[in-house]
Amino acid sequence: MRCLYPLWAAALLCACSPNESAVSPANPNKASPVRASQDLAGNTLVEFDEARFRSDIQALSSDEFEGRAPTTRGEQLTLDYLSKAFADMGLQGAYRGSFLQPVPMVSYTASEQQTIRIADLPLQYRKDIVLSSRHDNGGIDIAHAPLVFVGYGVNAPEYQWNDYQGLDMKGKIAVILVNDPGFARPDSGKFNGKAMTYYGRWSYKFEEASRQGALGALIIHDTAPASYPWSVVENSWTGPQQDLVLSKAERDSRVQVEGWLTLDAANRIFDKAGLSLPSLMARAADGPIHQGLQQTASMAFTNQAQYATSYNLVATLPGSTKPDEQILFTAHWDHLGKDETKEGDKIYNGALDNASGTAGILEIARQFAQRAKQGQGLQRSLTFIATTGEEQGLLGSRYYAANPIYPLAKTVAVLNLDSTNVYGRTRDFTIVGKGKSELEDYLVEAAKGQNRIAMGEKNPASGGFFRSDHFSFAKFGVPAVFAGGGSEPLDPATASYKAQMEAKMKGCYHNACDEYREDWDLSGALQDMQVYYQAVAKLADSDQWPGYYPDTEFYSLRPASKQAAR
């Protein structure tokens, strides 16, 4: 998951009623035997195999797979593992008979030795700033480029907001706040309050600075509105940075340099300019703003570009009567690989993010495949996509959405698994960005069968809806959900376990300590996967085409049949 604290999604089955714990309080990590039973709605619960689910997570996140970075040996091992698993189920390769859809990629690597002076202050790479460039030009050598503070860097006509109004950004560096004005002024009625809009995403800010003709763009990191610490920026934005291969016109239109500043470094720069960053931040939240700093930036570093092909893995279980209508499951197989510059553990194993989600779609696929073999196949087709390059900006899902194997007009829905719940069973069920589409209704009903209440995420300011692979499809109007887990543990024993496990895993997101743990309680992951299974089983045997609600960004692309939203 790109710069997002993990949220939980994956699978349930228990021999007890939906209100009972599947885990003994004396040993909260040992699951009860799984037997077929029914939920409160009378749906037959499928028999997910927890041991097999664990084994897949453990294998995919092992040191042998070297952190699963795209275009590395770790990718090949991952694709081989997944291809065999889907072939053993009897699923079909969706790309010209193959499981592998080629995704042309380029990897940009900025030198660790960088010369950086901003406002005549020497800044230290990694400690104060990270810089990269998505250009194949050998390197960056920028001298004395004027700095311009552009508030949140937003140009949003629907909100009557343009931080760039009247500015000529040619040859200049944009300095931009993270998130959007709604975070700082949640009661103002501007944007979407604490819930981040797409205007708050780092990707949008670089895109808009490029559209404005800026030479470069620097985002000021601030932990609360970013929803992640500086360590996530440092680990995610240093080393090779992968992207889709773009046309020359697309490349030429991008800013020459993209980067992040620590809040401390930004304060020093603004102090040098004789300006108060906190005061300007307050003004930026109240309305559009731009302010020249009367200071310049000089940056120099070499930059290498290497081209290679990565792959999405796409496996299909054909429907019985409507095979041309597709429901997609997505989970990104990639993580951050390994960092040879680090001391000690160099491998970013990515067990939670996202070996767990990838293992989740494998286990869901097995259940639907077994159902089909028993003569109970679904009417619509199911396609499982293990995407590449999610950690580098949703690359694999973006590529598939722009180059779909199956037409998006015939794609009914997308369900995404990105980091599953390892904290035990919950009384609620989280739908990220809840209130966007009718697709959510199927999850709500399935969760009710477990006596769980569907809720929105606790931290909508993180912009979770825009940060994982489902968003690539939402932009084209395909209803897509990212859901799982919850904030209310099932019982005191689970709450105690959760607190202990959270303490053990603190700081492991996008770090080398995201490793498989034998003491994970996966009953919550199994619980969530059951919700996905029941929801899809119902949708796949229906004639319904869910759509987006009128107050969402995607309504015009595929409108909901109902007019009520949140």
Coordinates of C-alpha atoms in Angstrom, one line a residue:
M1 CA 0.0 0.0 0.0
R2 CA 1.5 3.3 -1.0
C3 CA 1.9 5.6 2.1
L4 CA -1.0 4.3 4.1
Y5 CA -1.1 2.7 7.5
P6 CA -2.4 -0.8 7.1
L7 CA -6.1 -1.4 7.3
W8 CA -7.5 -4.9 7.5
A9 CA -9.2 -7.2 5.0
A10 CA -9.4 -11.0 4.3
A11 CA -11.4 -14.1 5.7
L12 CA -13.7 -16.0 8.3
L13 CA -15.0 -19.4 9.1
C14 CA -16.0 -20.8 12.4
A15 CA -18.0 -23.6 13.9
C16 CA -19.6 -21.3 16.4
S17 CA -22.2 -18.7 16.0
P18 CA -21.2 -15.3 14.5
N19 CA -21.2 -13.7 18.0
E20 CA -18.8 -16.3 19.5
S21 CA -15.0 -16.1 19.4
A22 CA -13.3 -18.5 17.1
V23 CA -10.2 -18.2 19.4
S24 CA -9.7 -19.5 22.8
P25 CA -9.0 -16.6 25.3
A26 CA -6.3 -18.8 26.9
N27 CA -4.6 -19.1 23.5
P28 CA -5.8 -16.3 21.3
N29 CA -3.7 -17.4 18.4
K30 CA -5.0 -20.9 18.0
A31 CA -8.1 -21.0 15.9
S32 CA -10.9 -23.5 16.5
P33 CA -11.5 -26.2 13.9
V34 CA -13.3 -24.9 10.8
R35 CA -16.6 -26.6 9.9
A36 CA -19.4 -25.6 7.6
S37 CA -22.1 -23.6 9.2
Q38 CA -24.4 -20.7 8.5
D39 CA -24.4 -17.0 9.3
L40 CA -27.3 -15.1 10.7
A41 CA -28.8 -14.6 7.3
G42 CA -28.8 -18.3 6.5
N43 CA -25.8 -18.1 4.1
T44 CA -23.6 -21.2 4.1
L45 CA -20.1 -20.4 5.3
V46 CA -17.3 -21.7 3.2
E47 CA -14.3 -23.6 4.7
F48 CA -11.3 -21.4 4.3
D49 CA -8.1 -23.2 5.2
E50 CA -6.2 -21.0 7.8
A51 CA -3.1 -23.2 7.7
R52 CA -2.9 -22.8 3.9
F53 CA -3.6 -19.1 4.2
R54 CA -0.7 -18.8 6.7
S55 CA 1.6 -20.8 4.5
D56 CA 1.0 -18.5 1.5
I57 CA 1.7 -15.4 3.6
Q58 CA 4.8 -17.0 5.1
A59 CA 6.2 -18.1 1.7
L60 CA 5.5 -14.9 -0.2
S61 CA 7.1 -12.8 2.6
S62 CA 10.1 -15.0 3.2
D63 CA 13.6 -13.7 2.7
E64 CA 13.9 -16.0 -0.4
F65 CA 11.5 -13.7 -2.2
E66 CA 13.7 -10.7 -1.4
G67 CA 10.9 -8.2 -0.7
R68 CA 9.1 -8.8 -4.0
A69 CA 10.3 -5.7 -5.9
P70 CA 9.1 -5.5 -9.5
T71 CA 11.6 -6.5 -12.2
T72 CA 13.8 -8.4 -9.7
R73 CA 14.4 -12.0 -8.9
G74 CA 11.8 -11.6 -6.2
E75 CA 9.2 -10.9 -8.9
Q76 CA 10.0 -14.0 -10.8
L77 CA 9.7 -16.2 -7.7
T78 CA 6.4 -14.5 -6.8
L79 CA 4.9 -14.9 -10.3
D80 CA 6.0 -18.6 -10.4
Y81 CA 4.4 -19.2 -7.0
L82 CA 1.1 -17.5 -7.9
S83 CA 0.9 -19.0 -11.4
K84 CA 1.3 -22.5 -10.0
A85 CA -1.4 -21.8 -7.3
F86 CA -3.9 -20.5 -9.8
A87 CA -3.2 -23.3 -12.3
D88 CA -3.6 -25.9 -9.6
M89 CA -7.1 -24.4 -9.0
G90 CA -8.0 -24.8 -12.7
L91 CA -8.3 -21.1 -13.4
Q92 CA -7.5 -19.8 -16.9
G93 CA -4.7 -17.4 -17.9
A94 CA -6.5 -14.2 -19.0
Y95 CA -3.8 -12.7 -21.2
R96 CA -3.7 -14.6 -24.5
G97 CA -3.8 -17.8 -22.5
S98 CA -1.1 -16.7 -20.1
F99 CA -1.5 -15.6 -16.5
L100 CA 1.0 -12.8 -17.1
Q101 CA 0.0 -9.4 -18.5
P102 CA 3.1 -7.4 -19.4
V103 CA 3.4 -4.0 -17.8
P104 CA 6.2 -1.8 -19.4
M105 CA 8.0 0.0 -16.6
V106 CA 11.0 2.3 -16.1
S107 CA 13.0 2.5 -12.9
Y108 CA 14.6 5.9 -12.0
T109 CA 17.4 5.9 -9.5
A110 CA 18.6 9.1 -8.1
S111 CA 22.1 9.2 -6.6
E112 CA 22.5 9.1 -2.9
Q113 CA 25.1 11.8 -3.3
Q114 CA 23.2 15.0 -3.8
T115 CA 24.1 18.6 -3.6
I116 CA 21.2 20.6 -2.2
R117 CA 21.0 24.2 -1.1
I118 CA 17.6 25.8 -0.4
A119 CA 17.4 29.4 0.8
D120 CA 21.2 29.1 1.0
L121 CA 20.8 26.4 3.6
P122 CA 22.6 23.1 3.1
L123 CA 20.1 20.3 3.4
Q124 CA 20.9 16.6 4.1
Y125 CA 19.5 14.0 1.8
R126 CA 17.2 11.6 3.7
K127 CA 17.5 13.5 6.9
D128 CA 15.9 16.8 5.7
I129 CA 14.8 16.1 2.2
V130 CA 14.3 13.4 -0.4
L131 CA 14.5 14.2 -4.2
S132 CA 13.8 12.2 -7.3
S133 CA 13.3 12.8 -11.0
R134 CA 11.1 10.9 -13.4
H135 CA 13.2 11.9 -16.5
D136 CA 15.7 10.0 -18.5
N137 CA 18.2 12.8 -18.9
G138 CA 21.2 11.6 -16.8
G139 CA 20.6 13.8 -13.9
I140 CA 19.4 17.1 -12.5
D141 CA 21.4 20.3 -12.2
I142 CA 19.1 23.2 -11.1
A143 CA 20.7 26.4 -10.1
H144 CA 19.0 29.3 -8.2
A145 CA 15.4 28.4 -9.1
P146 CA 12.9 30.7 -7.4
L147 CA 10.8 29.2 -4.6
V148 CA 7.1 29.8 -4.5
F149 CA 4.8 28.7 -1.7
V150 CA 1.5 27.7 -3.3
G151 CA -0.5 26.6 -0.3
Y152 CA -2.1 23.2 -0.8
G153 CA -1.2 23.3 -4.6
V154 CA -4.9 22.9 -5.5
N155 CA -6.7 24.0 -8.6
A156 CA -10.3 22.9 -8.0
P157 CA -13.0 24.9 -10.0
E158 CA -15.8 23.1 -8.2
Y159 CA -14.6 24.4 -4.9
Q160 CA -13.8 27.9 -6.4
W161 CA -10.2 27.3 -5.3
N162 CA -7.0 27.9 -7.3
D163 CA -3.7 28.4 -5.4
Y164 CA -2.0 29.0 -8.8
Q165 CA -4.3 31.8 -9.9
G166 CA -2.3 34.3 -12.0
L167 CA 1.0 32.6 -11.4
D168 CA 3.7 31.8 -14.0
M169 CA 5.5 28.8 -12.6
K170 CA 8.0 28.4 -15.5
G171 CA 11.5 27.8 -14.0
K172 CA 10.2 27.9 -10.4
I173 CA 9.9 25.4 -7.6
A174 CA 6.5 24.9 -6.0
V175 CA 6.5 24.4 -2.2
I176 CA 3.3 22.6 -1.2
L177 CA 1.4 21.6 1.9
V178 CA 0.4 18.0 2.3
N179 CA -3.4 17.0 2.4
D180 CA -6.1 19.5 1.5
P181 CA -7.8 22.5 3.2
G182 CA -10.6 20.4 4.6
F183 CA -8.2 18.7 7.1
A184 CA -7.2 22.0 8.7
R185 CA -10.7 23.5 8.6
P186 CA -13.1 20.5 8.9
D187 CA -16.1 22.7 9.9
S188 CA -15.6 25.2 7.1
G189 CA -17.7 23.3 4.5
K190 CA -14.7 23.4 2.2
F191 CA -13.7 20.2 0.4
N192 CA -14.7 17.1 2.4
G193 CA -13.8 18.1 5.9
K194 CA -11.4 15.7 7.5
A195 CA -11.9 13.1 4.8
M196 CA -9.2 13.7 2.2
T197 CA -10.2 14.4 -1.3
Y198 CA -8.0 13.5 -4.3
Y199 CA -6.6 17.1 -4.1
G200 CA -4.8 16.0 -1.0
R201 CA -2.9 13.2 -2.5
W202 CA 0.8 13.6 -3.2
S203 CA 0.3 12.3 -6.7
Y204 CA -2.2 15.0 -7.5
K205 CA 0.1 17.7 -6.2
F206 CA 3.0 16.7 -8.5
E207 CA 0.5 16.3 -11.4
E208 CA -0.9 19.8 -10.9
A209 CA 2.5 21.4 -10.5
S210 CA 3.4 19.8 -13.8
R211 CA 0.3 21.1 -15.4
Q212 CA 1.2 24.6 -14.2
G213 CA 4.6 24.4 -15.9
A214 CA 6.7 24.3 -12.7
L215 CA 10.3 23.2 -12.8
G216 CA 10.0 21.3 -9.6
A217 CA 7.7 20.5 -6.7
L218 CA 8.4 20.0 -3.0
I219 CA 5.8 18.7 -0.5
I220 CA 6.1 19.7 3.1
H221 CA 5.7 16.6 5.2
D222 CA 3.7 16.9 8.4
T223 CA 2.8 13.7 10.2
A224 CA -0.8 14.4 11.2
P225 CA -2.2 15.5 7.8
A226 CA 0.0 13.0 6.0
S227 CA -1.1 10.2 8.3
Y228 CA 2.4 8.6 8.2
P229 CA 5.8 9.5 9.7
W230 CA 8.9 10.8 7.9
S231 CA 10.4 7.3 7.9
V232 CA 7.7 6.2 5.5
V233 CA 8.7 9.0 3.1
E234 CA 12.4 8.1 3.5
N235 CA 11.9 4.4 2.9
S236 CA 9.4 4.8 0.0
W237 CA 11.0 7.7 -1.9
T238 CA 14.6 6.7 -1.9
G239 CA 16.2 4.1 -4.0
P240 CA 14.8 3.0 -7.4
Q241 CA 11.4 4.7 -8.2
Q242 CA 9.4 2.8 -10.7
D243 CA 6.8 4.2 -13.1
L244 CA 4.9 3.2 -16.2
V245 CA 6.7 4.0 -19.5
L246 CA 5.2 7.3 -20.7
S247 CA 5.2 8.9 -24.1
K248 CA 7.8 11.6 -24.7
A249 CA 5.1 14.3 -24.5
E250 CA 3.9 13.0 -21.1
R251 CA 7.5 12.8 -19.8
D252 CA 8.3 16.3 -21.0
S253 CA 5.3 17.8 -19.3
R254 CA 6.4 16.5 -15.8
V255 CA 8.3 18.6 -13.3
Q256 CA 12.0 18.0 -13.4
V257 CA 12.3 17.2 -9.7
E258 CA 9.9 15.8 -7.2
G259 CA 10.6 15.8 -3.5
W260 CA 9.6 16.0 0.1
L261 CA 10.8 18.3 2.9
T262 CA 10.6 17.6 6.6
L263 CA 8.6 20.1 8.6
D264 CA 11.7 21.2 10.5
A265 CA 13.6 21.9 7.2
A266 CA 10.6 23.8 5.8
N267 CA 10.4 26.0 8.9
R268 CA 14.1 26.8 8.6
I269 CA 13.6 27.8 4.9
F270 CA 10.6 30.0 5.7
D271 CA 12.5 31.6 8.6
K272 CA 15.4 32.4 6.3
A273 CA 12.8 34.1 4.0
G274 CA 11.5 36.2 6.9
L275 CA 8.2 34.4 6.8
S276 CA 6.2 32.3 9.4
L277 CA 5.3 28.9 8.0
P278 CA 2.6 28.3 10.7
S279 CA 1.0 31.7 9.8
L280 CA 1.0 30.9 6.0
M281 CA -0.4 27.4 6.7
A282 CA -3.3 29.0 8.6
R283 CA -3.9 31.4 5.6
A284 CA -3.7 28.5 3.2
A285 CA -6.5 26.7 5.0
D286 CA -8.8 29.7 4.7
G287 CA -8.4 30.4 1.0
P288 CA -6.2 30.1 -2.1
I289 CA -2.7 31.6 -1.6
H290 CA 0.6 31.9 -3.2
Q291 CA 3.7 33.6 -1.9
G292 CA 7.1 34.1 -3.4
L293 CA 9.8 33.3 -0.8
Q294 CA 12.4 35.5 -2.4
Q295 CA 14.8 32.6 -2.0
T296 CA 16.1 30.0 -4.4
A297 CA 16.9 26.3 -4.7
S298 CA 19.9 24.6 -6.2
M299 CA 19.9 20.9 -6.6
A300 CA 22.3 18.5 -8.4
F301 CA 22.3 14.7 -8.6
T302 CA 22.8 12.0 -11.2
N303 CA 19.7 10.0 -12.2
Q304 CA 19.7 6.7 -14.0
A305 CA 16.8 5.2 -16.0
Q306 CA 16.4 1.4 -16.6
Y307 CA 13.6 -0.1 -18.6
A308 CA 12.1 -3.5 -17.9
T309 CA 8.9 -5.3 -18.1
S310 CA 7.0 -6.3 -15.0
Y311 CA 3.8 -8.3 -14.9
N312 CA 0.3 -8.3 -13.5
L313 CA -0.9 -11.8 -12.9
V314 CA -4.5 -12.3 -14.2
A315 CA -6.5 -15.5 -13.6
T316 CA -10.1 -16.1 -14.6
L317 CA -12.9 -18.4 -13.4
P318 CA -15.4 -18.2 -16.2
G319 CA -19.1 -17.6 -15.4
S320 CA -21.7 -20.2 -16.3
T321 CA -24.3 -18.0 -18.1
K322 CA -22.8 -14.5 -18.3
P323 CA -19.1 -15.1 -18.8
D324 CA -18.5 -11.7 -20.5
E325 CA -19.5 -9.9 -17.2
Q326 CA -16.6 -9.7 -14.9
I327 CA -16.2 -9.2 -11.1
L328 CA -12.5 -8.5 -10.2
F329 CA -10.6 -9.2 -7.1
T330 CA -7.3 -7.3 -6.7
A331 CA -4.3 -7.5 -4.4
H332 CA -0.8 -6.2 -5.1
W333 CA 1.9 -8.7 -5.0
D334 CA 4.8 -6.2 -4.9
H335 CA 6.6 -4.6 -2.0
L336 CA 9.8 -2.6 -1.6
G337 CA 12.5 -5.2 -2.2
K338 CA 15.7 -4.8 -0.4
D339 CA 18.0 -1.9 0.4
E340 CA 21.7 -2.8 0.2
T341 CA 22.6 0.5 1.8
K342 CA 21.0 -0.5 5.1
E343 CA 22.9 -2.1 8.0
G344 CA 21.4 -5.2 9.5
D345 CA 18.1 -6.5 7.9
K346 CA 18.0 -5.2 4.3
I347 CA 14.8 -7.0 3.1
Y348 CA 11.4 -5.3 3.2
N349 CA 9.5 -8.6 3.4
G350 CA 6.0 -7.0 3.2
A351 CA 4.2 -9.8 5.1
L352 CA 1.2 -7.7 6.1
D353 CA 1.6 -5.3 3.1
N354 CA 0.7 -7.2 1.0
A355 CA 1.6 -10.9 1.2
S356 CA -1.5 -11.2 3.3
G357 CA -3.8 -9.7 0.8
T358 CA -2.3 -11.7 -2.0
A359 CA -2.7 -14.9 0.0
G360 CA -6.3 -13.7 0.7
I361 CA -7.3 -13.7 -3.0
L362 CA -5.7 -17.1 -3.5
E363 CA -7.8 -18.6 -0.7
I364 CA -11.0 -16.9 -2.0
A365 CA -10.2 -18.1 -5.5
R366 CA -9.8 -21.7 -4.2
Q367 CA -13.2 -21.6 -2.7
F368 CA -15.0 -20.4 -5.8
A369 CA -13.0 -22.8 -8.0
Q370 CA -14.1 -25.7 -5.8
R371 CA -17.7 -24.5 -5.9
A372 CA -17.5 -24.5 -9.7
K373 CA -16.1 -28.0 -9.8
Q374 CA -19.0 -29.2 -7.7
G375 CA -21.4 -27.8 -10.4
Q376 CA -22.3 -24.7 -8.5
G377 CA -20.4 -22.1 -10.6
L378 CA -21.4 -18.5 -10.6
Q379 CA -23.3 -16.9 -13.5
R380 CA -20.7 -14.1 -13.9
S381 CA -17.0 -14.5 -14.3
L382 CA -14.5 -13.9 -11.5
T383 CA -11.1 -12.6 -12.3
F384 CA -8.2 -12.4 -9.8
I385 CA -5.5 -9.8 -10.5
A386 CA -2.3 -9.8 -8.5
T387 CA -1.0 -6.4 -9.5
T388 CA 2.5 -5.1 -9.8
G389 CA 4.0 -1.7 -8.8
E390 CA 1.3 -0.6 -6.3
E391 CA 3.9 0.7 -3.9
Q392 CA 5.3 2.9 -6.7
G393 CA 1.9 4.6 -7.4
L394 CA -0.7 1.9 -8.3
L395 CA 1.2 1.1 -11.5
G396 CA -0.1 -2.3 -12.3
S397 CA -3.7 -1.4 -11.7
R398 CA -3.4 1.8 -13.6
Y399 CA -2.0 -0.1 -16.5
Y400 CA -4.7 -2.7 -16.4
A401 CA -7.5 -0.1 -16.2
A402 CA -6.0 1.8 -19.2
N403 CA -5.4 -1.5 -21.1
P404 CA -8.1 -3.9 -19.8
I405 CA -8.1 -7.5 -20.8
Y406 CA -11.8 -7.5 -20.2
P407 CA -13.8 -4.3 -21.2
L408 CA -14.4 -2.0 -18.3
A409 CA -17.9 -1.5 -19.5
K410 CA -18.5 -5.2 -18.8
T411 CA -16.7 -5.1 -15.5
V412 CA -19.4 -5.1 -12.7
A413 CA -17.2 -4.4 -9.7
V414 CA -13.8 -4.5 -8.1
L415 CA -13.0 -5.8 -4.6
N416 CA -9.5 -5.0 -3.3
L417 CA -7.5 -6.7 -0.5
D418 CA -4.5 -4.7 0.8
S419 CA -3.2 -5.7 4.2
T420 CA -5.5 -8.1 6.1
N421 CA -6.6 -8.0 9.7
V422 CA -4.0 -9.7 12.0
Y423 CA -5.5 -8.3 15.2
G424 CA -8.4 -10.7 15.7
R425 CA -12.1 -10.6 15.2
T426 CA -14.1 -7.4 15.4
R427 CA -17.7 -6.3 16.0
D428 CA -17.6 -3.8 13.2
F429 CA -16.5 -3.9 9.5
T430 CA -14.6 -1.0 7.9
I431 CA -15.5 0.2 4.4
V432 CA -12.9 2.8 3.4
G433 CA -14.6 5.9 1.9
K434 CA -18.0 4.5 2.9
G435 CA -20.9 6.0 1.0
K436 CA -19.5 6.0 -2.5
S437 CA -21.3 3.2 -4.4
E438 CA -24.1 0.7 -4.3
L439 CA -21.5 -2.0 -4.3
E440 CA -21.1 -1.4 -0.6
D441 CA -24.6 -2.7 0.0
Y442 CA -23.5 -6.2 -0.7
L443 CA -20.7 -6.0 1.9
V444 CA -23.1 -4.3 4.5
E445 CA -25.5 -7.2 4.2
A446 CA -22.8 -9.9 4.3
A447 CA -21.4 -8.2 7.5
K448 CA -24.8 -8.2 9.0
G449 CA -24.8 -12.0 8.7
Q450 CA -21.9 -11.9 11.1
N451 CA -23.7 -9.5 13.4
R452 CA -21.2 -6.8 12.4
I453 CA -22.0 -3.2 11.6
A454 CA -20.4 -1.6 8.6
M455 CA -18.6 1.7 9.3
G456 CA -16.4 4.2 7.6
E457 CA -12.7 4.3 8.5
K458 CA -11.7 6.0 11.7
N459 CA -9.1 8.2 10.0
P460 CA -10.7 9.5 6.7
A461 CA -8.0 12.2 6.6
S462 CA -5.5 9.6 5.4
G463 CA -7.4 9.4 2.1
G464 CA -7.4 5.7 2.1
F465 CA -9.8 5.4 -0.8
F466 CA -7.3 7.0 -3.2
R467 CA -4.3 5.0 -2.0
S468 CA -4.7 1.4 -3.2
D469 CA -5.5 -0.4 -6.4
H470 CA -9.2 -0.1 -6.4
F471 CA -8.9 3.6 -7.1
S472 CA -7.4 3.0 -10.6
F473 CA -10.8 1.4 -11.5
A474 CA -12.9 4.0 -9.7
K475 CA -11.4 6.7 -11.9
F476 CA -13.0 4.9 -14.9
G477 CA -16.4 4.6 -13.2
V478 CA -16.1 0.9 -12.1
P479 CA -17.6 0.5 -8.6
A480 CA -14.7 -0.5 -6.4
V481 CA -14.3 -1.1 -2.7
F482 CA -11.5 -1.4 -0.2
A483 CA -12.7 -2.9 3.1
G484 CA -12.0 -5.1 6.1
G485 CA -11.3 -5.2 9.7
G486 CA -12.8 -2.9 12.3
S487 CA -11.9 -0.8 15.3
E488 CA -13.9 -2.7 18.0
P489 CA -12.4 -6.0 19.1
L490 CA -14.8 -8.9 19.6
D491 CA -14.1 -9.3 23.3
P492 CA -11.7 -8.3 26.1
A493 CA -9.3 -11.1 25.3
T494 CA -9.1 -10.0 21.6
A495 CA -8.6 -6.4 22.7
S496 CA -5.7 -7.4 25.0
Y497 CA -4.1 -9.4 22.2
K498 CA -4.6 -6.5 19.7
A499 CA -2.9 -4.0 22.0
Q500 CA 0.1 -6.3 22.5
M501 CA 0.4 -7.0 18.7
E502 CA 0.1 -3.4 17.8
A503 CA 3.0 -2.6 20.2
K504 CA 5.1 -5.4 18.6
M505 CA 4.4 -4.1 15.1
K506 CA 4.7 -0.4 15.7
G507 CA 6.8 1.3 13.1
C508 CA 6.8 -1.8 10.8
Y509 CA 4.7 -0.3 8.0
H510 CA 7.1 0.0 5.0
N511 CA 10.0 -1.1 7.2
A512 CA 12.1 -4.3 7.4
C513 CA 10.2 -5.5 10.4
D514 CA 7.0 -6.2 8.4
E515 CA 7.6 -9.9 8.6
Y516 CA 5.3 -13.0 9.1
R517 CA 4.6 -13.8 12.7
E518 CA 3.5 -17.1 14.0
D519 CA 1.5 -15.5 16.8
W520 CA -0.7 -13.5 14.4
D521 CA -4.4 -14.1 15.1
L522 CA -5.8 -14.5 11.6
S523 CA -9.4 -15.2 12.7
G524 CA -10.3 -11.5 11.8
A525 CA -8.8 -11.9 8.4
L526 CA -10.9 -15.1 7.8
Q527 CA -13.9 -13.2 9.1
D528 CA -13.4 -10.5 6.5
M529 CA -12.8 -12.8 3.6
Q530 CA -16.1 -14.4 4.4
V531 CA -17.8 -11.0 3.9
Y532 CA -16.1 -10.6 0.5
Y533 CA -17.1 -14.2 -0.5
Q534 CA -20.8 -13.8 0.4
A535 CA -21.1 -10.4 -1.2
V536 CA -19.6 -11.6 -4.5
A537 CA -21.6 -14.8 -4.5
K538 CA -24.8 -12.8 -4.4
L539 CA -23.7 -10.1 -6.9
A540 CA -22.3 -12.7 -9.4
D541 CA -25.6 -14.5 -9.6
S542 CA -27.7 -11.3 -10.0
D543 CA -28.5 -9.0 -12.9
Q544 CA -27.5 -5.9 -10.8
W545 CA -25.0 -3.3 -12.0
P546 CA -24.0 -1.2 -8.9
G547 CA -23.2 2.5 -9.5
Y548 CA -21.8 5.5 -7.8
Y549 CA -24.0 7.9 -5.7
P550 CA -24.7 11.5 -6.9
D551 CA -22.4 13.2 -4.3
T552 CA -19.3 11.3 -5.4
E553 CA -16.6 12.1 -7.9
F554 CA -17.6 9.1 -10.1
Y555 CA -21.4 9.5 -10.4
S556 CA -21.3 10.7 -14.0
L557 CA -19.3 7.7 -15.1
R558 CA -21.6 5.0 -13.8
P559 CA -24.7 6.5 -11.9
A560 CA -26.3 4.6 -9.1
S561 CA -29.9 3.4 -9.6
K562 CA -30.7 4.7 -6.2
Q563 CA -30.3 8.4 -5.4
A564 CA -29.6 8.1 -1.6
A565 CA -26.0 8.2 -0.7
R566 CA -24.3 8.3 2.7

